[in-house]
Coordinates of C-alpha atoms in Angstrom, one line a residue:
Chain O
M1 CA 223.0 153.0 -4.8
E2 CA 222.2 156.6 -3.3
T3 CA 218.8 156.4 -3.7
D4 CA 218.7 152.6 -2.5
K5 CA 220.4 154.5 0.8
V6 CA 218.2 157.5 0.8
L7 CA 215.0 154.8 0.6
L8 CA 216.6 153.0 3.2
T9 CA 217.4 156.2 5.8
I10 CA 213.5 157.5 5.1
A11 CA 212.3 154.0 6.7
V12 CA 214.6 153.9 9.6
V13 CA 213.3 157.1 10.4
A14 CA 209.8 156.3 9.5
V15 CA 210.3 153.4 11.8
A16 CA 211.4 155.1 14.5
V17 CA 209.2 158.1 14.7
S18 CA 206.0 155.4 14.6
V19 CA 207.6 153.9 17.4
I20 CA 207.9 157.2 19.5
G21 CA 204.4 158.3 18.1
L22 CA 203.0 154.3 19.3
V23 CA 204.9 155.2 23.2
F24 CA 202.6 158.7 23.4
T25 CA 199.5 157.4 21.9
Y26 CA 199.4 154.6 24.7
N27 CA 200.3 157.1 27.2
T28 CA 197.8 159.1 25.7
I29 CA 195.0 156.6 25.4
S30 CA 195.6 155.5 29.0
G31 CA 195.0 158.7 30.4
F32 CA 191.8 158.6 28.6
K33 CA 190.9 154.8 29.8
L34 CA 188.8 156.0 33.3
W35 CA 186.9 158.5 30.4
L36 CA 185.9 156.3 28.0
T37 CA 185.2 153.0 29.9
G38 CA 184.5 154.0 33.8
L39 CA 187.0 152.0 35.1
A40 CA 188.3 152.8 38.3
T41 CA 192.3 152.1 38.5
D42 CA 192.5 154.2 41.9
T43 CA 191.8 153.1 45.5
A44 CA 189.7 154.4 47.8
T45 CA 189.1 152.8 52.1
A46 CA 186.6 153.0 54.2
N47 CA 186.7 153.5 57.7
V48 CA 184.5 153.0 60.4
T49 CA 185.5 153.2 64.1
I50 CA 182.9 151.3 66.4
T51 CA 182.3 152.3 69.7
S52 CA 182.8 150.4 72.9
S53 CA 179.7 150.8 74.9
E54 CA 178.4 149.1 78.1
A55 CA 174.6 148.8 79.4
I56 CA 172.8 146.0 81.1
N57 CA 168.8 145.7 81.2
F58 CA 166.5 144.2 84.1
T59 CA 164.0 142.6 81.2
T60 CA 162.2 141.6 85.1
D61 CA 162.8 143.6 87.5
N62 CA 160.6 142.8 89.9
I63 CA 159.3 140.2 92.8
N64 CA 156.4 140.9 94.5
W65 CA 154.5 137.7 96.5
G66 CA 152.0 139.7 97.6
S67 CA 150.1 139.7 101.1
G68 CA 150.5 136.9 103.2
T69 CA 151.3 135.2 106.8
V70 CA 153.2 132.3 108.6
N71 CA 151.1 129.2 108.4
G72 CA 150.1 128.4 112.6
G73 CA 152.3 126.2 114.3
E74 CA 155.3 126.9 112.0
T75 CA 158.3 128.9 112.9
N76 CA 159.1 130.3 109.6
A77 CA 158.1 129.9 105.9
T78 CA 160.0 129.8 103.3
L79 CA 159.6 131.8 99.9
D80 CA 161.9 130.9 96.9
T81 CA 161.6 131.9 92.9
A82 CA 164.0 129.0 91.9
S83 CA 161.8 126.3 92.7
G84 CA 158.5 128.6 92.0
T85 CA 157.2 127.9 96.0
V86 CA 156.2 128.8 99.7
T87 CA 156.2 126.6 102.4
G88 CA 154.9 127.2 105.6
G89 CA 153.0 130.2 104.9
T90 CA 150.1 132.0 102.4
W91 CA 151.6 134.2 100.1
T92 CA 151.6 133.9 96.5
A93 CA 154.2 131.8 94.7
V94 CA 156.3 133.8 92.4
S95 CA 158.6 131.8 90.1
Q96 CA 160.1 133.6 87.9
G97 CA 163.3 135.3 89.3
F98 CA 164.8 138.6 88.1
I99 CA 166.0 138.4 84.2
L100 CA 169.9 140.8 83.5
E101 CA 171.1 141.2 80.1
N102 CA 174.1 142.3 78.9
I103 CA 173.0 144.6 76.1
G104 CA 176.1 146.6 75.2
N105 CA 179.0 145.1 73.4
V106 CA 181.6 144.7 75.9
N107 CA 182.0 141.8 78.1
V108 CA 181.3 143.6 82.1
T109 CA 182.3 142.1 85.2
L110 CA 179.1 142.3 87.7
D111 CA 178.3 142.1 91.4
L112 CA 175.3 142.2 93.2
A113 CA 174.2 144.1 96.2
T114 CA 171.1 144.7 97.9
D115 CA 170.1 147.7 100.3
K116 CA 169.2 145.7 102.8
D117 CA 170.2 142.8 104.7
A118 CA 167.6 139.8 106.1
S119 CA 167.3 141.5 109.5
T120 CA 166.7 145.3 107.9
F121 CA 164.5 143.9 105.3
I122 CA 162.5 141.1 107.4
G123 CA 163.4 141.0 110.8
G124 CA 162.5 138.4 113.7
T125 CA 164.2 135.2 114.7
S126 CA 166.5 133.9 112.1
P127 CA 165.6 135.3 109.1
L128 CA 167.0 134.6 105.5
Y129 CA 167.4 136.7 102.5
Q130 CA 169.6 135.0 100.0
F131 CA 170.1 135.1 95.9
N132 CA 171.3 132.6 93.4
V133 CA 172.6 133.5 89.9
T134 CA 172.3 130.8 87.1
N135 CA 172.9 131.1 83.2
N136 CA 169.4 132.4 81.6
E137 CA 171.2 131.4 78.5
A138 CA 173.9 129.4 78.6
G139 CA 177.3 130.5 78.6
S140 CA 176.6 134.2 79.2
C141 CA 179.1 133.4 82.4
P142 CA 181.4 130.8 81.1
S143 CA 181.9 128.9 84.5
A144 CA 185.7 129.4 84.3
N145 CA 184.7 133.1 85.3
Q146 CA 182.0 132.5 88.1
S147 CA 182.8 134.0 91.1
I148 CA 180.3 132.5 92.6
T149 CA 178.9 128.6 92.4
F150 CA 176.1 129.2 90.0
G151 CA 173.0 127.7 91.1
A152 CA 173.7 128.1 95.0
Y153 CA 172.1 130.4 97.7
Y154 CA 174.1 133.6 99.2
D155 CA 173.4 135.7 101.6
V156 CA 172.5 139.1 100.3
N157 CA 175.6 141.5 100.9
T158 CA 174.8 145.3 101.6
T159 CA 178.4 146.6 101.2
S160 CA 178.6 148.5 97.6
P161 CA 179.5 147.5 94.9
G162 CA 178.1 144.1 96.4
T163 CA 179.0 140.8 95.4
R164 CA 181.4 139.7 92.5
V165 CA 179.0 137.0 90.9
C166 CA 180.9 137.1 87.0
D167 CA 184.6 138.0 85.9
N168 CA 183.3 138.2 82.6
F169 CA 179.5 138.3 81.8
Q170 CA 179.1 137.9 78.0
F171 CA 177.7 140.8 75.6
T172 CA 176.9 137.9 72.2
D173 CA 173.4 137.6 71.8
A174 CA 172.5 134.0 72.7
S175 CA 174.8 133.8 75.8
D176 CA 174.1 137.4 77.3
T177 CA 171.6 136.6 80.1
L178 CA 171.7 135.8 83.6
R179 CA 168.9 134.5 86.0
I180 CA 168.4 136.1 90.2
D181 CA 167.0 134.2 92.2
I182 CA 165.5 134.9 95.6
K183 CA 164.9 133.3 99.1
V184 CA 163.5 134.5 101.7
V185 CA 162.6 132.8 105.1
I186 CA 160.0 135.1 107.0
P187 CA 160.1 134.1 111.0
A188 CA 156.6 133.7 112.5
D189 CA 158.0 136.9 114.8
A190 CA 158.5 139.0 111.9
I191 CA 156.3 142.2 112.1
P192 CA 153.7 142.4 110.2
E193 CA 154.1 145.3 107.4
A194 CA 154.7 145.8 103.8
K195 CA 158.2 145.0 103.5
G196 CA 160.5 146.6 100.0
S197 CA 164.1 146.3 99.1
I198 CA 166.0 147.2 95.9
M199 CA 168.5 144.7 94.5
T200 CA 171.7 146.8 92.5
A201 CA 173.5 145.4 89.9
T202 CA 176.8 146.9 89.0
A203 CA 179.0 146.7 85.4
T204 CA 181.7 147.5 84.7
A205 CA 184.1 147.0 81.6
V206 CA 186.5 144.8 81.3
Chain Y
M1 CA 151.7 148.1 38.9
R2 CA 149.2 149.3 41.8
V3 CA 149.5 147.0 44.8
S4 CA 146.0 145.9 46.5
R5 CA 145.6 148.0 49.6
F6 CA 145.5 144.5 51.5
W7 CA 149.1 143.8 50.3
R8 CA 150.0 146.9 51.0
A9 CA 148.1 146.4 54.9
T10 CA 149.9 143.0 55.0
I11 CA 153.4 144.2 54.3
C12 CA 153.1 147.0 57.2
F13 CA 152.0 144.4 59.9
L14 CA 154.8 142.4 58.5
F15 CA 157.3 145.4 59.1
V16 CA 156.0 146.4 62.3
L17 CA 156.1 142.6 63.6
F18 CA 159.8 142.7 62.4
A19 CA 160.6 145.2 64.8
V20 CA 159.1 144.4 67.2
L21 CA 160.3 141.1 67.6
H22 CA 163.7 142.4 67.3
T23 CA 164.0 145.4 70.0
P24 CA 165.3 144.1 72.9
L25 CA 162.3 144.8 75.6
I26 CA 163.7 147.2 77.8
E27 CA 162.5 147.4 81.6
S28 CA 164.8 148.9 83.8
Y29 CA 168.0 149.7 82.0
V30 CA 171.3 151.6 82.2
G31 CA 174.2 151.7 79.5
V32 CA 177.1 154.3 78.4
A33 CA 179.3 154.9 75.6
P34 CA 182.4 154.6 75.0
A35 CA 183.0 151.9 78.0
Y36 CA 186.2 152.6 78.5
Y37 CA 189.1 155.1 77.6
S38 CA 193.3 153.7 77.9
I39 CA 195.6 156.2 78.0
D40 CA 199.4 156.0 78.9
F41 CA 200.4 158.4 81.8
Q42 CA 202.2 161.6 80.8
P43 CA 203.1 163.9 83.5
G44 CA 200.5 167.0 84.4
L45 CA 198.3 165.6 81.3
V46 CA 194.7 167.7 81.4
K47 CA 192.5 166.2 79.4
V48 CA 188.6 166.0 79.3
F49 CA 186.7 162.1 79.0
S50 CA 183.2 162.2 77.4
F51 CA 180.8 159.5 78.5
D52 CA 177.3 159.7 77.2
F53 CA 174.4 157.8 79.7
N54 CA 171.1 156.2 78.6
T55 CA 168.4 155.0 80.4
N56 CA 164.9 154.8 80.9
Q57 CA 163.5 158.0 79.7
E58 CA 161.3 158.8 82.9
S59 CA 164.5 157.2 84.9
E60 CA 166.8 159.3 87.6
L61 CA 171.2 158.6 87.7
E62 CA 173.3 159.1 90.3
V63 CA 176.9 159.8 88.6
Y64 CA 179.7 159.4 90.4
L65 CA 183.4 158.6 90.7
E66 CA 185.4 156.1 91.9
G67 CA 188.7 154.2 92.4
D68 CA 192.0 155.4 91.6
L69 CA 193.7 158.4 91.1
K70 CA 189.4 160.0 91.7
E71 CA 191.4 162.4 93.3
Y72 CA 192.8 163.8 90.1
A73 CA 189.0 163.8 88.6
E74 CA 185.8 166.2 88.5
L75 CA 182.6 165.4 86.9
S76 CA 180.6 167.8 84.6
T77 CA 177.4 166.6 86.3
T78 CA 176.7 164.8 89.2
H79 CA 172.7 164.1 88.3
L80 CA 170.9 162.9 84.6
K81 CA 167.6 162.3 84.0
G82 CA 166.5 160.2 81.1
G83 CA 170.7 159.9 80.1
G84 CA 172.8 162.3 79.0
R85 CA 176.3 162.7 78.6
V86 CA 179.0 163.9 81.3
N87 CA 182.7 165.1 81.1
V88 CA 185.1 164.3 83.2
L89 CA 188.3 166.4 83.7
L90 CA 191.0 164.9 84.7
K91 CA 194.3 166.4 85.9
L92 CA 196.8 164.2 86.4
P93 CA 200.2 165.0 88.7
Q94 CA 203.6 165.3 87.7
N95 CA 204.2 161.8 89.0
I96 CA 202.5 158.6 90.1
E97 CA 204.7 156.6 92.0
K98 CA 203.2 152.8 91.8
P99 CA 203.8 151.9 88.4
G100 CA 201.3 149.7 86.4
L101 CA 197.4 149.9 85.4
H102 CA 195.2 152.8 87.4
K103 CA 191.4 152.6 86.9
L104 CA 188.8 155.2 87.3
F105 CA 185.6 154.2 87.3
I106 CA 182.4 156.6 86.5
G107 CA 179.6 155.4 87.3
A108 CA 175.8 155.5 87.0
K109 CA 173.5 154.3 89.2
Q110 CA 169.5 154.5 89.1
L111 CA 167.8 156.1 91.6
T112 CA 165.0 153.5 92.1
K113 CA 162.3 154.3 94.7
E114 CA 161.6 151.3 96.9
E115 CA 158.1 150.1 96.8
K116 CA 156.7 148.7 99.4
G117 CA 155.6 144.9 99.5
T118 CA 158.2 144.0 96.5
I119 CA 162.0 143.5 95.7
G120 CA 163.0 145.5 93.0
V121 CA 165.7 146.4 91.1
S122 CA 168.5 149.3 90.2
A123 CA 171.2 149.1 87.4
N124 CA 174.6 150.8 88.0
V125 CA 177.2 150.5 85.3
R126 CA 180.7 151.8 85.5
A127 CA 182.6 153.0 82.2
V128 CA 186.9 153.0 83.2
I129 CA 189.4 155.3 82.5
K130 CA 192.3 152.8 82.3
V131 CA 195.8 155.3 82.8
Y132 CA 199.6 153.0 82.1
V133 CA 201.8 154.6 83.8
P134 CA 205.2 152.9 82.8
Y135 CA 207.3 151.0 85.1
P136 CA 211.5 152.0 85.4
G137 CA 213.6 150.4 82.7
K138 CA 211.8 147.0 81.1
Y139 CA 208.9 146.0 82.3
A140 CA 206.7 143.3 79.8
E141 CA 202.6 141.9 81.1
L142 CA 200.8 139.5 79.2
D143 CA 197.4 139.0 77.6
F144 CA 197.3 135.1 76.9
S145 CA 194.6 132.8 75.8
A146 CA 194.1 129.3 75.1
K147 CA 191.0 127.9 73.2
S148 CA 189.7 124.6 73.8
A149 CA 189.7 122.1 71.0
N150 CA 187.9 118.3 70.3
A151 CA 190.9 115.7 69.9
G152 CA 192.9 116.0 66.4
E153 CA 191.8 119.4 66.0
P154 CA 194.8 122.2 66.8
I155 CA 194.6 124.6 70.0
E156 CA 195.2 128.1 69.1
F157 CA 197.4 130.0 71.5
R158 CA 197.2 133.5 71.6
L159 CA 199.7 135.7 73.4
K160 CA 199.9 139.7 73.4
I161 CA 203.4 141.2 74.7
F162 CA 203.3 144.5 76.1
S163 CA 205.9 147.0 76.6
R164 CA 204.4 148.6 80.3
G165 CA 208.4 150.0 80.9
K166 CA 210.0 153.5 79.9
E167 CA 212.5 151.1 77.8
S168 CA 211.7 148.9 74.7
I169 CA 212.6 145.2 74.9
N170 CA 213.7 142.3 72.8
T171 CA 211.7 139.2 74.5
L172 CA 212.2 135.3 73.9
S173 CA 209.2 133.4 74.2
R174 CA 207.7 130.0 74.5
I175 CA 204.7 128.1 75.5
E176 CA 205.0 125.3 77.5
I177 CA 201.9 123.1 77.9
Y178 CA 201.0 120.5 81.2
D179 CA 198.6 117.9 81.9
F180 CA 196.3 117.3 84.4
E181 CA 199.0 115.6 86.6
D182 CA 201.2 118.9 86.2
K183 CA 203.8 116.9 84.1
K184 CA 205.2 118.6 80.9
V185 CA 204.2 117.3 77.6
G186 CA 204.7 119.7 75.3
E187 CA 206.7 123.2 74.4
L188 CA 206.4 125.8 71.9
N189 CA 209.0 127.8 70.4
L190 CA 208.0 131.6 69.9
G191 CA 211.1 133.3 68.7
E192 CA 212.3 136.8 69.6
T193 CA 210.4 140.2 69.8
L194 CA 210.9 143.5 69.6
V195 CA 208.7 145.4 71.2
E196 CA 208.8 149.3 71.7
A197 CA 208.0 151.2 74.5
G198 CA 204.0 151.7 75.1
S199 CA 203.0 148.8 72.1
F200 CA 202.2 145.6 71.9
K201 CA 203.2 142.6 69.5
E202 CA 200.4 139.5 69.3
I203 CA 201.6 136.1 68.8
V204 CA 199.4 133.9 67.5
K205 CA 200.1 129.8 67.5
K206 CA 198.7 126.7 67.1
W207 CA 199.7 123.2 68.9
N208 CA 198.8 119.7 67.1
T209 CA 196.9 117.3 69.6
E210 CA 197.1 114.7 67.5
G211 CA 198.5 111.9 70.2
Y212 CA 197.6 113.5 73.2
S213 CA 194.5 112.2 75.7
P214 CA 191.3 114.2 76.0
G215 CA 191.5 116.3 79.3
K216 CA 192.5 119.3 81.0
Y217 CA 196.1 121.1 80.5
T218 CA 197.4 123.8 81.2
A219 CA 199.5 126.3 78.8
V220 CA 202.2 128.6 80.3
A221 CA 203.7 131.3 78.5
V222 CA 207.2 132.0 79.6
V223 CA 208.4 135.8 77.8
R224 CA 211.8 136.6 78.7
Y225 CA 212.4 140.9 78.1
G226 CA 215.4 141.4 80.2
S227 CA 219.2 140.2 80.8
D228 CA 218.4 139.2 84.6
D229 CA 216.5 136.2 85.6
S230 CA 213.7 138.2 87.1
Q231 CA 212.7 140.0 83.9
T232 CA 210.7 137.1 83.2
A233 CA 206.5 137.6 82.6
T234 CA 204.5 134.3 82.8
A235 CA 200.9 133.4 82.3
K236 CA 198.6 130.4 82.6
R237 CA 195.8 129.3 81.1
E238 CA 193.5 126.2 81.8
F239 CA 192.3 124.7 78.0
R240 CA 190.5 121.0 77.4
I241 CA 191.5 118.8 74.4
G242 CA 187.5 117.3 74.2
E243 CA 185.8 114.4 73.6
L244 CA 182.4 113.4 72.9
Y245 CA 181.1 111.8 76.4
I246 CA 179.2 112.9 78.8
D247 CA 179.4 111.7 82.6
I248 CA 176.7 111.1 85.1
V249 CA 177.9 113.6 88.1
N250 CA 175.2 113.5 90.4
Y251 CA 171.5 112.3 91.1
T252 CA 168.8 112.4 93.6
K253 CA 169.1 109.7 96.3
V254 CA 166.3 110.2 98.6
L255 CA 163.3 110.3 97.7
E256 CA 159.5 110.5 99.8
R257 CA 156.9 107.6 100.1
E258 CA 153.3 107.1 98.4
K259 CA 154.0 110.5 95.8
I260 CA 155.6 111.9 92.6
N261 CA 158.9 112.8 93.1
K262 CA 161.3 114.8 91.0
F263 CA 164.4 113.0 89.9
E264 CA 167.6 115.0 89.2
I265 CA 170.7 114.2 87.4
V266 CA 173.6 116.2 86.9
V267 CA 175.3 115.9 83.7
E268 CA 178.7 117.2 82.5
S269 CA 179.4 117.4 78.4
F270 CA 183.3 116.4 77.8
W271 CA 182.5 117.9 74.0
N272 CA 184.0 121.1 73.0
G273 CA 181.0 121.6 70.9
V274 CA 177.1 122.1 71.4
I275 CA 175.3 118.5 71.8
D276 CA 172.0 118.6 70.7
N277 CA 168.5 116.3 72.1
V278 CA 170.6 114.7 75.5
F279 CA 168.1 113.2 77.8
A280 CA 168.1 110.7 80.3
N281 CA 166.0 107.3 81.2
V282 CA 165.7 106.0 84.5
T283 CA 164.3 102.6 85.0
I284 CA 163.3 101.1 88.0
P285 CA 163.6 97.2 86.5
E286 CA 161.7 95.6 90.5
Y287 CA 158.6 97.5 90.2
N288 CA 158.5 98.2 86.4
I289 CA 158.8 101.8 86.4
Q290 CA 160.0 103.5 83.6
F291 CA 160.7 107.5 82.7
I292 CA 162.8 109.9 80.2
T293 CA 163.4 113.5 81.1
P294 CA 163.1 115.8 78.9
S295 CA 165.5 116.7 75.9
S296 CA 167.6 119.2 77.0
T297 CA 171.3 121.1 74.8
L298 CA 174.6 121.4 76.2
E299 CA 176.8 124.2 75.5
P300 CA 180.8 123.4 75.2
F301 CA 181.7 121.5 78.6
E302 CA 178.4 122.8 79.8
K303 CA 177.2 120.9 83.3
K304 CA 173.5 120.5 83.3
T305 CA 170.7 118.9 85.3
L306 CA 167.9 116.9 83.7
K307 CA 165.0 116.5 85.6
G308 CA 162.3 114.1 85.4
Y309 CA 159.2 112.7 87.5
F310 CA 157.7 109.7 88.4
D311 CA 155.3 107.9 91.8
T312 CA 156.3 106.2 94.6
T313 CA 153.6 105.0 95.4
P314 CA 153.9 101.0 93.8
I315 CA 157.6 100.8 95.9
D316 CA 157.8 99.1 99.2
K317 CA 161.7 98.8 99.9
E318 CA 163.3 101.2 101.8
Q319 CA 165.7 100.7 99.3
F320 CA 165.7 100.0 95.7
K321 CA 168.3 100.2 92.2
A322 CA 167.6 102.1 89.4
K323 CA 169.6 102.2 86.2
I324 CA 170.2 105.5 84.5
E325 CA 171.2 105.9 81.0
V326 CA 171.9 109.2 79.1
H327 CA 171.3 109.7 75.6
Y328 CA 173.7 111.8 73.2
K329 CA 174.1 111.3 69.6
G330 CA 173.9 107.7 69.4
K331 CA 176.2 107.3 72.6
V332 CA 174.9 106.3 75.7
T333 CA 176.3 106.5 78.9
K334 CA 175.3 104.2 81.7
K335 CA 174.9 104.4 85.9
E336 CA 173.6 102.3 88.2
A337 CA 172.0 103.8 90.9
L338 CA 170.7 102.3 94.6
L339 CA 168.1 105.4 95.9
K340 CA 166.3 105.0 99.6
F341 CA 163.3 106.7 101.2
K342 CA 163.7 109.3 103.5
R343 CA 162.9 108.1 107.0
K344 CA 159.5 109.1 107.9
I345 CA 159.1 110.0 111.6
D346 CA 155.6 108.3 113.2
Y347 CA 154.5 111.5 115.7
K348 CA 151.7 108.9 117.1
I349 CA 155.0 106.3 118.3
V350 CA 156.8 109.3 119.3
V351 CA 153.1 110.7 121.8
G352 CA 152.9 107.4 122.6
A353 CA 156.7 106.9 124.0
I354 CA 156.4 110.5 125.9
I355 CA 152.9 109.7 127.6
L356 CA 154.5 105.9 129.1
A357 CA 157.3 107.7 130.3
L358 CA 155.2 110.3 132.1
S359 CA 152.7 107.9 133.3
V360 CA 156.3 105.5 134.6
L361 CA 157.3 109.1 136.2
T362 CA 153.9 110.2 137.9
S363 CA 153.4 106.3 139.5
I364 CA 156.7 106.3 140.8
I365 CA 156.3 109.4 142.5
L366 CA 152.9 108.7 143.7
I367 CA 154.7 105.4 145.4
I368 CA 157.2 107.5 146.8
I369 CA 154.4 109.8 148.5
L370 CA 152.2 106.7 149.6
Y371 CA 155.4 105.4 151.4
R372 CA 156.6 108.4 152.9
R373 CA 152.9 108.7 154.5
E374 CA 152.6 105.4 155.8
H375 CA 155.9 105.9 156.7
E376 CA 155.3 108.8 159.0
K377 CA 151.9 107.4 160.4
K378 CA 154.0 104.4 162.2
R379 CA 155.9 107.2 163.6

């Protein structure tokens, strides 16, 4: 009987020690898990900040009708890049307007101004110097953000920053290009000389 | 495995071609990074903001300041060649009376030499330093958007509530929806939101359009942020419930005789999606004339002009009927049009009439002269 009790006690103690040992062993193995298997259990974060950038680019930046005269008997000649025509004069037709692309990563407002108006650029009786804007890629300036009627002609504006044409010129690649066409009416009594003008496009981050 | 010289060359060529095709054509550009900074007003704040401008290597840039708070800022330089960094030293005063958003623009403009005989361009970009001056007490500003969708699809509303006052605000918000007749057709309750002073919270909610007709709608976000009735901010946005339909809005009505005429048809999409392969088929049945315009793609809700050409030589009437059919996605929109010719002035008739009038006048004058001479002789 005494022996049985001793044996039972030893058995209980042995079980207890085994359980404690099991706990210790498990914890120790957990610590070596990484070392043994390469399993990553920690978490890491990667942070990246994309800086906003604003940029506009004229891919077509020059309109040159060359030399010419108003046809005899006509009061004026009309040169228009939108229709690609010259009527009433001998200049070479130009069918490509300015192409302006938003190559940044933010939407911008767009204003257009020129350094001269019709009188100072062309002169003569009733000259005309106008521009019109269209989406070269659909949706580049959504209709809700167009500050002028796209496709309609407007007199140029010499007061900086100029005429607001779009409140939200998009930057997404498939819809980020506008076309700016120019129409000039040259009167027969305009002074004959080589005439030049600069159009400035001002983009401001929205 | 050795790669033959041919394949190495081919791979190099393809890389170069890829690089060239994916390089934007840079003719005349100006850019700046970052495009803007946003800060809250702090009395007496002194801070430097850096902007990196870039342009064509040979371009010169004039750097300038514009807008609000210009008098509190200084530039590190007013001229750059081929781009560079500009530092803006901003020294804010102790107090700015007018609350709200103040914008200071830092611009760089290309200095372009005028070339005689051409119209040239100059690119000009303006970066912004946005300074928010808090309103006294409680004040909220909203940024609200509504995304159009097609009939049966949900409309997504996004409402950002900015706490622009010196105190935090506990807001109660809703969105009211009105149809094109300004009749209220729906309302979404957005519940209560606490917004700490100087921060914002965004609420996104979707509206089920089932049972609502396609067309133009207006959503009005109403946010109450204080106990006073005047402490309510609102924002309005238009949106559309689309339908697969293209309308014929306008077309060429006056043509010229005996020549090839351009015929334009203005179409408008009522669909909130891209519609490819849209074209018009125009017939003039009386003269057996028919032509088709080139295919076009319409973006969501886009208005576009389709163009075709035809010869009016066989047409002898002043006015005649045409049938316009616009085809898209297996559907057709039809319209009957009445076209006419531009009145041509016959100069021969005009000249003839003038000569006749002059002849009659001359005859009358001669008769008067002869009569007076006869009369004097008799006397």
